[in-house]
């Protein structure tokens, strides 16, 4: 498939790498030409930093920040009015595209991207949506070249996954961050907690998280709860999280 | 080494399995004789449910709930006054043992235990402490037969790890639990989030969690934050966690 890609951020970079394995990437667009060139060179594409320079293609993926999608989509639509345009956002509905642009869709990879880590695309759930039945086979076709796990969900369901991902990913990472602050204050190496973190995540993929909840709040162990809160007196933010999370875990596990 | 084990809960069960590979487990004690017998049969030990029946051994591990340690330690000490007694609690200091019992120590596995999952003991950090220098070599010797990662930490450092583990393990699991509630309400399968959860945990073991924080709060994306909070109106507990965690993440990542 001939595809162009708009963006040079984390999602765009990971997408470019995996798309290039099976498809021809025609153009990579970024506002900063140097960034576009850097990425384009890796995937044998032509870098552009002016929308008018985009070559005709059947499919164009807009992998930019949520706030930028509306404006970028309008610009690309003006140059490629007949192109199937996709965005990659979990929290953005299909109506972000210009009203006049009928061939529109979503290709949302449910994964956390960073510049540092590789992604296992085959196991990454890809959520697709389009409002033209004609475009669905092509979108499905593209998605299945990237991942074994392709799902058709509507915008409300995709939004619930995006919100859930904030809890499962962003908030769990902040829990790790708070843990790191606690041990570092005692000159203890944070890496002692790695096996625990990995085992906890693994276990929650093997059983319902509610069933494998452990800890003092789950046990209703008031002595330990009081001891821990006394240790957090110098870290009021952490104390507040400890209090709220413990209270909710206790409520959820009342017999 | 000849070792007896007090307890039949999660930690005791996992310990019994790994100890039996290289040591002789003499007695398994549990208040409930059937539970003691069930575990003893798996590791070729003799079950007892009366403290007076404990046979003389050089080393005895008390793997019971934190609240029960003081009472159990007193009972075992009365029968085995010369035995090196260890407890396995991260949040309990050495002075939980009877004053008269001088040979005392801690063997704290920093790991989450459940009946359902196997533990990779070799990679599990074991934190040891004893207040008799004579006992340290034996305790270290025992610990290194179980794990490649043995650390001598004092009670304050062990306590900071125990508290940090609540954040990194119990609270992150509760984040998964909340995520499961969100998607289930929209008839979306929670298993779509598995790759994200595993990747997030892995990434936090490869970089400082603060450096790999992502999400709308990290970006200061007020549109998405407002959208998410409007979606949580029917789940006030989750809304409260969302609000607090987002606020703290934003503060921590202000330039």
Short mmCIF file of N, CA, C and O in Angstrom, two decimals, chain A residues 39-153:
data_model
loop_
_atom_site.label_atom_id
_atom_site.label_comp_id
_atom_site.label_asym_id
_atom_site.label_seq_id
_atom_site.Cartn_x
_atom_site.Cartn_y
_atom_site.Cartn_z
N UNK A 39 13.47 11.34 9.86
CA UNK A 39 12.60 10.15 9.88
C UNK A 39 12.47 9.54 8.48
O UNK A 39 12.54 8.32 8.31
N UNK A 40 12.31 10.39 7.48
CA UNK A 40 12.13 9.92 6.10
C UNK A 40 13.32 9.08 5.63
O UNK A 40 13.16 8.07 4.95
N UNK A 41 14.52 9.51 6.06
CA UNK A 41 15.73 8.79 5.64
C UNK A 41 15.72 7.35 6.15
O UNK A 41 16.25 6.45 5.51
N UNK A 42 15.12 7.15 7.33
CA UNK A 42 15.11 5.81 7.92
C UNK A 42 14.16 4.86 7.20
O UNK A 42 14.27 3.65 7.34
N UNK A 43 13.16 5.41 6.50
CA UNK A 43 12.14 4.54 5.91
C UNK A 43 12.00 4.76 4.41
O UNK A 43 11.00 4.38 3.80
N UNK A 44 13.04 5.38 3.83
CA UNK A 44 13.10 5.51 2.38
C UNK A 44 11.92 6.30 1.82
O UNK A 44 11.36 5.95 0.77
N UNK A 45 11.54 7.37 2.51
CA UNK A 45 10.43 8.22 2.07
C UNK A 45 10.95 9.61 1.72
O UNK A 45 12.12 9.92 1.94
N UNK A 46 10.08 10.42 1.15
CA UNK A 46 10.44 11.80 0.83
C UNK A 46 9.90 12.73 1.90
O UNK A 46 8.71 12.70 2.23
N UNK A 47 10.80 13.55 2.46
CA UNK A 47 10.39 14.47 3.52
C UNK A 47 9.74 15.71 2.91
O UNK A 47 10.21 16.22 1.89
N UNK A 48 8.66 16.18 3.54
CA UNK A 48 8.08 17.47 3.13
C UNK A 48 7.72 18.27 4.38
O UNK A 48 7.45 17.69 5.44
N UNK A 49 7.75 19.60 4.24
CA UNK A 49 7.35 20.44 5.37
C UNK A 49 6.33 21.49 4.90
O UNK A 49 6.03 22.44 5.61
N UNK A 50 5.85 21.30 3.68
CA UNK A 50 4.80 22.17 3.13
C UNK A 50 3.69 21.24 2.63
O UNK A 50 3.97 20.30 1.87
N UNK A 51 2.46 21.49 3.08
CA UNK A 51 1.38 20.56 2.75
C UNK A 51 1.22 20.40 1.24
O UNK A 51 0.95 19.31 0.74
N UNK A 52 1.39 21.51 0.49
CA UNK A 52 1.17 21.46 -0.96
C UNK A 52 2.11 20.48 -1.66
O UNK A 52 1.84 20.04 -2.78
N UNK A 53 3.21 20.12 -0.98
CA UNK A 53 4.17 19.19 -1.59
C UNK A 53 3.77 17.72 -1.42
O UNK A 53 4.46 16.84 -1.94
N UNK A 54 2.72 17.45 -0.67
CA UNK A 54 2.29 16.05 -0.49
C UNK A 54 1.89 15.47 -1.84
O UNK A 54 1.10 16.06 -2.58
N UNK A 55 2.43 14.28 -2.17
CA UNK A 55 2.09 13.63 -3.43
C UNK A 55 0.76 12.89 -3.29
O UNK A 55 0.37 12.52 -2.18
N UNK A 56 0.08 12.64 -4.39
CA UNK A 56 -1.19 11.89 -4.31
C UNK A 56 -0.96 10.48 -3.77
O UNK A 56 -0.05 9.78 -4.25
N UNK A 57 -1.71 10.09 -2.77
CA UNK A 57 -1.68 8.71 -2.24
C UNK A 57 -3.11 8.33 -1.88
O UNK A 57 -3.97 9.19 -1.73
N UNK A 58 -3.32 7.02 -1.72
CA UNK A 58 -4.67 6.55 -1.40
C UNK A 58 -4.97 6.68 0.08
O UNK A 58 -6.13 6.74 0.50
N UNK A 59 -3.91 6.71 0.91
CA UNK A 59 -4.11 6.65 2.35
C UNK A 59 -3.08 7.50 3.06
O UNK A 59 -1.89 7.45 2.74
N UNK A 60 -3.54 8.29 4.01
CA UNK A 60 -2.64 9.18 4.72
C UNK A 60 -2.95 9.13 6.21
O UNK A 60 -4.12 9.24 6.62
N UNK A 61 -1.93 8.90 7.03
CA UNK A 61 -2.12 8.76 8.47
C UNK A 61 -1.63 10.02 9.18
O UNK A 61 -0.47 10.42 9.01
N UNK A 62 -2.52 10.62 9.96
CA UNK A 62 -2.19 11.83 10.70
C UNK A 62 -1.86 11.43 12.14
O UNK A 62 -2.76 11.12 12.93
N UNK A 63 -0.57 11.38 12.46
CA UNK A 63 -0.14 10.95 13.80
C UNK A 63 0.45 12.16 14.51
O UNK A 63 1.67 12.29 14.64
N UNK A 64 -0.42 13.07 14.94
CA UNK A 64 0.01 14.29 15.62
C UNK A 64 -0.72 14.38 16.95
O UNK A 64 -1.59 13.57 17.25
N UNK A 65 -0.39 15.37 17.77
CA UNK A 65 -1.05 15.53 19.07
C UNK A 65 -2.54 15.80 18.87
O UNK A 65 -2.96 16.35 17.84
N UNK A 66 -3.33 15.39 19.87
CA UNK A 66 -4.78 15.52 19.77
C UNK A 66 -5.21 16.94 19.38
O UNK A 66 -6.09 17.13 18.54
N UNK A 67 -4.56 17.92 20.01
CA UNK A 67 -4.97 19.31 19.76
C UNK A 67 -4.73 19.75 18.32
O UNK A 67 -5.39 20.66 17.83
N UNK A 68 -3.76 19.10 17.66
CA UNK A 68 -3.37 19.55 16.33
C UNK A 68 -4.17 18.87 15.22
O UNK A 68 -4.11 19.30 14.06
N UNK A 69 -4.91 17.81 15.56
CA UNK A 69 -5.54 17.00 14.49
C UNK A 69 -6.45 17.82 13.58
O UNK A 69 -6.38 17.73 12.36
N UNK A 70 -7.33 18.64 14.19
CA UNK A 70 -8.34 19.37 13.39
C UNK A 70 -7.67 20.22 12.33
O UNK A 70 -8.03 20.16 11.14
N UNK A 71 -6.67 20.98 12.73
CA UNK A 71 -6.01 21.88 11.79
C UNK A 71 -5.24 21.11 10.72
O UNK A 71 -5.33 21.40 9.53
N UNK A 72 -4.49 20.09 11.16
CA UNK A 72 -3.70 19.30 10.21
C UNK A 72 -4.63 18.60 9.21
O UNK A 72 -4.37 18.59 7.99
N UNK A 73 -5.73 18.05 9.71
CA UNK A 73 -6.66 17.33 8.83
C UNK A 73 -7.23 18.28 7.77
O UNK A 73 -7.37 17.90 6.60
N UNK A 74 -7.52 19.50 8.17
CA UNK A 74 -8.06 20.48 7.21
C UNK A 74 -7.04 20.78 6.11
O UNK A 74 -7.37 20.86 4.92
N UNK A 75 -5.79 20.93 6.51
CA UNK A 75 -4.72 21.24 5.55
C UNK A 75 -4.48 20.07 4.59
O UNK A 75 -4.33 20.27 3.38
N UNK A 76 -4.43 18.87 5.13
CA UNK A 76 -4.17 17.70 4.29
C UNK A 76 -5.36 17.47 3.35
O UNK A 76 -5.19 17.17 2.16
N UNK A 77 -6.56 17.66 3.89
CA UNK A 77 -7.76 17.46 3.09
C UNK A 77 -7.79 18.39 1.88
O UNK A 77 -8.23 18.02 0.79
N UNK A 78 -7.29 19.60 2.07
CA UNK A 78 -7.28 20.57 0.97
C UNK A 78 -6.38 20.12 -0.17
O UNK A 78 -6.68 20.36 -1.34
N UNK A 79 -5.28 19.42 0.19
CA UNK A 79 -4.33 18.96 -0.83
C UNK A 79 -4.73 17.60 -1.40
O UNK A 79 -4.56 17.34 -2.60
N UNK A 80 -5.24 16.72 -0.51
CA UNK A 80 -5.58 15.35 -0.92
C UNK A 80 -7.07 15.08 -0.64
O UNK A 80 -7.40 14.28 0.25
N UNK A 81 -7.97 15.71 -1.40
CA UNK A 81 -9.40 15.64 -1.05
C UNK A 81 -10.00 14.23 -1.18
O UNK A 81 -11.01 13.94 -0.54
N UNK A 82 -9.38 13.36 -1.97
CA UNK A 82 -9.97 12.03 -2.18
C UNK A 82 -9.27 10.93 -1.40
O UNK A 82 -9.59 9.75 -1.54
N UNK A 83 -8.31 11.32 -0.60
CA UNK A 83 -7.48 10.37 0.14
C UNK A 83 -8.22 9.88 1.39
O UNK A 83 -8.92 10.66 2.04
N UNK A 84 -8.07 8.59 1.72
CA UNK A 84 -8.60 8.10 3.00
C UNK A 84 -7.68 8.62 4.11
O UNK A 84 -6.52 8.24 4.20
N UNK A 85 -8.23 9.51 4.95
CA UNK A 85 -7.46 10.13 6.04
C UNK A 85 -7.73 9.41 7.35
O UNK A 85 -8.89 9.23 7.73
N UNK A 86 -6.68 9.04 8.05
CA UNK A 86 -6.83 8.39 9.35
C UNK A 86 -6.16 9.23 10.43
O UNK A 86 -5.09 9.77 10.20
N UNK A 87 -6.78 9.31 11.62
CA UNK A 87 -6.02 9.80 12.76
C UNK A 87 -5.75 8.65 13.72
O UNK A 87 -6.28 7.55 13.54
N UNK A 88 -4.88 8.87 14.69
CA UNK A 88 -4.42 7.77 15.55
C UNK A 88 -4.77 8.02 17.02
O UNK A 88 -4.13 7.47 17.92
N UNK A 89 -5.79 8.82 17.27
CA UNK A 89 -6.09 9.25 18.63
C UNK A 89 -7.22 8.43 19.26
O UNK A 89 -8.26 8.19 18.64
N UNK A 90 -7.01 8.04 20.52
CA UNK A 90 -8.03 7.27 21.22
C UNK A 90 -9.19 8.12 21.69
O UNK A 90 -10.29 7.64 21.87
N UNK A 91 -8.94 9.40 21.87
CA UNK A 91 -9.93 10.25 22.52
C UNK A 91 -10.59 11.22 21.56
O UNK A 91 -11.30 12.12 21.97
N UNK A 92 -10.36 11.03 20.26
CA UNK A 92 -10.88 11.97 19.27
C UNK A 92 -11.87 11.26 18.37
O UNK A 92 -11.57 10.18 17.83
N UNK A 93 -13.05 11.86 18.21
CA UNK A 93 -14.10 11.23 17.40
C UNK A 93 -13.84 11.49 15.92
O UNK A 93 -12.97 12.27 15.54
N UNK A 94 -14.62 10.82 15.08
CA UNK A 94 -14.44 10.93 13.62
C UNK A 94 -14.80 12.32 13.10
O UNK A 94 -14.34 12.72 12.04
N UNK A 95 -15.62 13.06 13.85
CA UNK A 95 -16.08 14.35 13.32
C UNK A 95 -15.02 15.45 13.44
O UNK A 95 -15.30 16.61 13.15
N UNK A 96 -13.82 15.07 13.87
CA UNK A 96 -12.72 16.04 13.88
C UNK A 96 -12.30 16.41 12.45
O UNK A 96 -11.70 17.45 12.22
N UNK A 97 -12.61 15.52 11.49
CA UNK A 97 -12.23 15.79 10.09
C UNK A 97 -13.16 16.86 9.50
O UNK A 97 -14.29 17.00 9.95
N UNK A 98 -12.68 17.59 8.48
CA UNK A 98 -13.55 18.58 7.84
C UNK A 98 -14.82 17.90 7.33
O UNK A 98 -14.76 16.77 6.82
N UNK A 99 -15.94 18.57 7.48
CA UNK A 99 -17.22 18.00 7.03
C UNK A 99 -17.19 17.53 5.60
O UNK A 99 -17.83 16.55 5.23
N UNK A 100 -16.44 18.28 4.79
CA UNK A 100 -16.39 17.97 3.36
C UNK A 100 -15.55 16.73 3.05
O UNK A 100 -15.61 16.20 1.94
N UNK A 101 -14.75 16.31 4.02
CA UNK A 101 -13.88 15.16 3.78
C UNK A 101 -14.59 13.89 4.25
O UNK A 101 -14.65 13.60 5.44
N UNK A 102 -15.12 13.13 3.29
CA UNK A 102 -15.98 11.99 3.65
C UNK A 102 -15.19 10.73 3.96
O UNK A 102 -15.63 9.88 4.71
N UNK A 103 -14.02 10.61 3.36
CA UNK A 103 -13.25 9.36 3.54
C UNK A 103 -12.31 9.54 4.73
O UNK A 103 -11.22 10.05 4.62
N UNK A 104 -12.78 9.09 5.87
CA UNK A 104 -12.11 9.37 7.15
C UNK A 104 -12.15 8.11 8.02
O UNK A 104 -13.06 7.28 7.91
N UNK A 105 -11.19 8.01 8.91
CA UNK A 105 -11.17 6.84 9.78
C UNK A 105 -10.19 7.03 10.93
O UNK A 105 -9.54 8.06 11.06
N UNK A 106 -10.15 6.00 11.78
CA UNK A 106 -9.27 6.00 12.94
C UNK A 106 -8.46 4.72 12.96
O UNK A 106 -8.98 3.64 12.66
N UNK A 107 -7.20 4.85 13.27
CA UNK A 107 -6.32 3.70 13.50
C UNK A 107 -5.61 3.99 14.81
O UNK A 107 -4.62 4.71 14.85
N UNK A 108 -6.16 3.46 15.90
CA UNK A 108 -5.66 3.82 17.24
C UNK A 108 -4.90 2.65 17.85
O UNK A 108 -5.47 1.64 18.18
N UNK A 109 -3.60 2.78 17.97
CA UNK A 109 -2.82 1.72 18.62
C UNK A 109 -2.89 1.91 20.14
O UNK A 109 -2.51 2.96 20.66
N UNK A 110 -3.41 0.90 20.82
CA UNK A 110 -3.56 0.98 22.28
C UNK A 110 -2.24 0.54 22.91
O UNK A 110 -2.06 -0.60 23.30
N UNK A 111 -1.30 1.46 22.98
CA UNK A 111 0.04 1.14 23.46
C UNK A 111 0.68 2.43 23.95
O UNK A 111 0.26 3.52 23.56
N UNK A 112 1.66 2.29 24.82
CA UNK A 112 2.39 3.47 25.26
C UNK A 112 3.68 3.56 24.45
O UNK A 112 4.41 2.58 24.30
N UNK A 113 3.91 4.72 23.90
CA UNK A 113 5.05 4.91 23.02
C UNK A 113 6.09 5.79 23.69
O UNK A 113 5.75 6.78 24.33
N UNK A 114 7.33 5.44 23.52
CA UNK A 114 8.39 6.34 23.94
C UNK A 114 9.50 6.22 22.93
O UNK A 114 9.52 5.30 22.11
N UNK A 115 10.41 7.17 22.94
CA UNK A 115 11.51 7.11 22.00
C UNK A 115 12.48 5.99 22.38
O UNK A 115 13.24 5.53 21.56
N UNK A 116 12.41 5.56 23.66
CA UNK A 116 13.44 4.66 24.17
C UNK A 116 13.14 3.17 23.91
O UNK A 116 14.05 2.37 23.85
N UNK A 117 11.86 2.80 23.84
CA UNK A 117 11.53 1.37 23.83
C UNK A 117 10.93 0.93 22.50
O UNK A 117 10.22 1.68 21.84
N UNK A 118 11.20 -0.32 22.15
CA UNK A 118 10.58 -0.92 20.99
C UNK A 118 9.17 -1.40 21.35
O UNK A 118 8.88 -1.70 22.50
N UNK A 119 8.31 -1.47 20.34
CA UNK A 119 6.93 -1.92 20.52
C UNK A 119 6.76 -3.28 19.86
O UNK A 119 7.29 -3.50 18.78
N UNK A 120 6.02 -4.18 20.51
CA UNK A 120 5.64 -5.42 19.85
C UNK A 120 4.31 -5.18 19.12
O UNK A 120 3.24 -5.39 19.67
N UNK A 121 4.43 -4.73 17.87
CA UNK A 121 3.23 -4.34 17.12
C UNK A 121 2.25 -5.49 16.94
O UNK A 121 1.05 -5.30 17.00
N UNK A 122 2.77 -6.69 16.72
CA UNK A 122 1.88 -7.84 16.46
C UNK A 122 0.89 -8.04 17.60
O UNK A 122 -0.23 -8.50 17.38
N UNK A 123 1.30 -7.72 18.82
CA UNK A 123 0.43 -7.93 19.99
C UNK A 123 -0.26 -6.65 20.44
O UNK A 123 -0.98 -6.66 21.44
N UNK A 124 -0.01 -5.55 19.75
CA UNK A 124 -0.63 -4.29 20.13
C UNK A 124 -2.06 -4.21 19.57
O UNK A 124 -2.24 -4.31 18.36
N UNK A 125 -3.06 -4.04 20.43
CA UNK A 125 -4.42 -3.92 19.90
C UNK A 125 -4.56 -2.67 19.04
O UNK A 125 -4.13 -1.59 19.45
N UNK A 126 -5.11 -2.84 17.86
CA UNK A 126 -5.38 -1.71 16.97
C UNK A 126 -6.88 -1.53 16.87
O UNK A 126 -7.59 -2.45 16.48
N UNK A 127 -7.36 -0.35 17.23
CA UNK A 127 -8.80 -0.07 17.19
C UNK A 127 -9.09 0.75 15.95
O UNK A 127 -8.51 1.83 15.77
N UNK A 128 -9.96 0.22 15.11
CA UNK A 128 -10.24 0.94 13.87
C UNK A 128 -11.70 1.37 13.82
O UNK A 128 -12.58 0.76 14.43
N UNK A 129 -11.93 2.45 13.08
CA UNK A 129 -13.29 2.95 12.89
C UNK A 129 -13.30 3.74 11.59
O UNK A 129 -12.33 4.45 11.28
N UNK A 130 -14.35 3.63 10.84
CA UNK A 130 -14.53 4.47 9.66
C UNK A 130 -16.02 4.66 9.45
O UNK A 130 -16.81 3.80 9.86
N UNK A 131 -16.44 5.77 8.85
CA UNK A 131 -17.89 5.90 8.66
C UNK A 131 -18.32 5.65 7.22
O UNK A 131 -19.47 5.84 6.88
N UNK A 132 -17.37 5.17 6.39
CA UNK A 132 -17.76 4.73 5.05
C UNK A 132 -17.49 3.24 4.93
O UNK A 132 -16.35 2.81 5.01
N UNK A 133 -18.56 2.49 4.76
CA UNK A 133 -18.43 1.04 4.69
C UNK A 133 -17.42 0.63 3.62
O UNK A 133 -16.71 -0.36 3.77
N UNK A 134 -17.33 1.43 2.55
CA UNK A 134 -16.39 1.11 1.47
C UNK A 134 -14.95 1.12 1.95
O UNK A 134 -14.11 0.41 1.39
N UNK A 135 -14.66 1.95 2.93
CA UNK A 135 -13.27 2.09 3.38
C UNK A 135 -12.86 1.04 4.41
O UNK A 135 -11.67 0.86 4.67
N UNK A 136 -13.88 0.36 4.98
CA UNK A 136 -13.57 -0.58 6.06
C UNK A 136 -12.63 -1.71 5.62
O UNK A 136 -11.67 -2.00 6.33
N UNK A 137 -12.87 -2.35 4.46
CA UNK A 137 -11.96 -3.44 4.06
C UNK A 137 -10.51 -2.96 3.94
O UNK A 137 -9.60 -3.65 4.39
N UNK A 138 -10.31 -1.78 3.36
CA UNK A 138 -8.94 -1.31 3.19
C UNK A 138 -8.28 -1.01 4.55
O UNK A 138 -7.12 -1.32 4.78
N UNK A 139 -9.06 -0.40 5.44
CA UNK A 139 -8.55 -0.07 6.77
C UNK A 139 -8.21 -1.34 7.56
O UNK A 139 -7.16 -1.45 8.19
N UNK A 140 -9.12 -2.32 7.46
CA UNK A 140 -8.91 -3.60 8.14
C UNK A 140 -7.67 -4.29 7.58
O UNK A 140 -6.86 -4.86 8.31
N UNK A 141 -7.55 -4.21 6.28
CA UNK A 141 -6.42 -4.82 5.58
C UNK A 141 -5.10 -4.22 6.07
O UNK A 141 -4.15 -4.93 6.40
N UNK A 142 -5.07 -2.89 6.11
CA UNK A 142 -3.87 -2.21 6.61
C UNK A 142 -3.57 -2.63 8.05
O UNK A 142 -2.44 -2.99 8.39
N UNK A 143 -4.59 -2.59 8.90
CA UNK A 143 -4.40 -2.88 10.32
C UNK A 143 -3.87 -4.30 10.54
O UNK A 143 -3.00 -4.53 11.37
N UNK A 144 -4.39 -5.26 9.76
CA UNK A 144 -3.96 -6.65 9.96
C UNK A 144 -2.54 -6.89 9.47
O UNK A 144 -1.93 -7.88 9.85
N UNK A 145 -2.02 -6.00 8.64
CA UNK A 145 -0.59 -6.14 8.30
C UNK A 145 0.31 -5.72 9.46
O UNK A 145 1.48 -6.07 9.50
N UNK A 146 -0.26 -4.95 10.40
CA UNK A 146 0.54 -4.46 11.52
C UNK A 146 0.37 -5.32 12.78
O UNK A 146 1.32 -5.55 13.52
N UNK A 147 -0.84 -5.76 13.02
CA UNK A 147 -1.14 -6.41 14.30
C UNK A 147 -2.05 -7.61 14.11
O UNK A 147 -2.87 -7.66 13.18
N UNK A 148 -1.93 -8.57 15.03
CA UNK A 148 -2.84 -9.72 15.03
C UNK A 148 -4.15 -9.38 15.74
O UNK A 148 -5.07 -10.18 15.75
N UNK A 149 -4.18 -8.23 16.39
CA UNK A 149 -5.33 -7.90 17.23
C UNK A 149 -6.00 -6.62 16.73
O UNK A 149 -5.63 -5.53 17.16
N UNK A 150 -6.94 -6.77 15.82
CA UNK A 150 -7.63 -5.62 15.23
C UNK A 150 -9.09 -5.64 15.68
O UNK A 150 -9.74 -6.68 15.61
N UNK A 151 -9.56 -4.51 16.18
CA UNK A 151 -10.92 -4.44 16.72
C UNK A 151 -11.66 -3.25 16.12
O UNK A 151 -11.10 -2.17 16.00
N UNK A 152 -12.92 -3.49 15.75
CA UNK A 152 -13.79 -2.39 15.30
C UNK A 152 -14.60 -1.90 16.50
O UNK A 152 -15.47 -2.63 17.00
N UNK A 153 -14.30 -0.73 17.00
CA UNK A 153 -15.05 -0.15 18.11
C UNK A 153 -15.53 1.23 17.72
O UNK A 153 -14.87 1.93 16.94
#
